[in-house]
Tab-separated table of C-alpha atoms in Angstrom:
chain	number	residue	atom	x	y	z
A	1	MET	CA	9.992	-19.738	-15.455
A	2	THR	CA	12.546	-19.199	-12.828
A	3	LYS	CA	11.524	-18.593	-9.259
A	4	LEU	CA	12.912	-15.182	-8.166
A	5	ASP	CA	15.085	-15.124	-5.107
A	6	ASN	CA	15.838	-12.135	-2.933
A	7	ARG	CA	18.921	-11.139	-4.839
A	8	ALA	CA	16.982	-11.005	-8.149
A	9	ILE	CA	14.313	-8.935	-6.596
A	10	ALA	CA	16.881	-6.489	-5.232
A	11	ASN	CA	18.503	-6.266	-8.537
A	12	MET	CA	15.226	-5.631	-10.200
A	13	ASP	CA	14.404	-2.961	-7.685
A	14	LEU	CA	17.753	-1.154	-8.265
A	15	ALA	CA	17.459	-1.433	-12.052
A	16	LEU	CA	13.841	0.069	-11.850
A	17	GLU	CA	15.108	2.973	-9.795
A	18	GLN	CA	17.903	3.599	-12.155
A	19	ALA	CA	15.590	3.449	-15.132
A	20	CYS	CA	13.118	5.845	-13.639
A	21	ARG	CA	15.770	8.479	-12.827
A	22	VAL	CA	15.317	10.019	-16.302
A	23	PHE	CA	11.651	10.897	-15.550
A	24	PRO	CA	10.524	13.928	-13.556
A	25	HIS	CA	10.007	12.971	-9.940
A	26	GLY	CA	10.950	9.314	-10.621
A	27	GLY	CA	8.151	8.758	-13.150
A	28	ASP	CA	4.450	8.332	-12.795
A	29	HIS	CA	2.814	5.077	-11.857
A	30	GLU	CA	2.126	3.942	-15.459
A	31	ARG	CA	5.832	4.482	-16.579
A	32	ARG	CA	7.201	2.730	-13.559
A	33	ARG	CA	4.784	-0.153	-14.039
A	34	TYR	CA	5.707	-0.584	-17.682
A	35	VAL	CA	9.532	-0.690	-16.845
A	36	ALA	CA	8.770	-3.010	-13.907
A	37	GLN	CA	6.948	-5.354	-16.152
A	38	LYS	CA	9.759	-5.551	-18.701
A	39	LEU	CA	12.308	-6.217	-15.991
A	40	ARG	CA	10.017	-8.958	-14.409
A	41	LEU	CA	9.583	-10.727	-17.690
A	42	SER	CA	13.305	-10.668	-18.295
A	43	ALA	CA	14.082	-12.027	-14.808
A	44	ARG	CA	11.494	-14.812	-15.116
A	45	LYS	CA	13.374	-15.916	-18.259
A	46	GLY	CA	16.567	-16.220	-16.114
A	47	ASN	CA	18.110	-12.808	-16.614
A	48	THR	CA	18.598	-11.924	-12.908
A	49	THR	CA	21.971	-10.251	-12.793
A	50	PHE	CA	22.076	-6.533	-12.220
A	51	ASP	CA	24.069	-6.004	-15.422
A	52	GLY	CA	21.594	-8.051	-17.404
A	53	LEU	CA	18.666	-6.084	-15.937
A	54	ILE	CA	20.261	-2.835	-16.745
A	55	ALA	CA	20.728	-3.867	-20.338
A	56	VAL	CA	16.883	-4.505	-20.418
A	57	GLU	CA	16.280	-1.137	-18.817
A	58	ARG	CA	18.389	0.611	-21.532
A	59	ARG	CA	16.353	-1.038	-24.235
A	60	ARG	CA	12.957	0.017	-22.581
A	61	PHE	CA	12.110	2.847	-25.023
């Protein structure tokens, strides 16, 4: 597992916001939590770039 730095966390936050734009009002808690977990797991494996996280976000459903 990779320790997440501030840039990785910022990229995850941006990817989460982008992913949840498709939901009414930005999504409910459960949807946001599901997407955030997928992003976190990917980032922990070393995928911390914004482009890489967006690719995970696009595969979420």
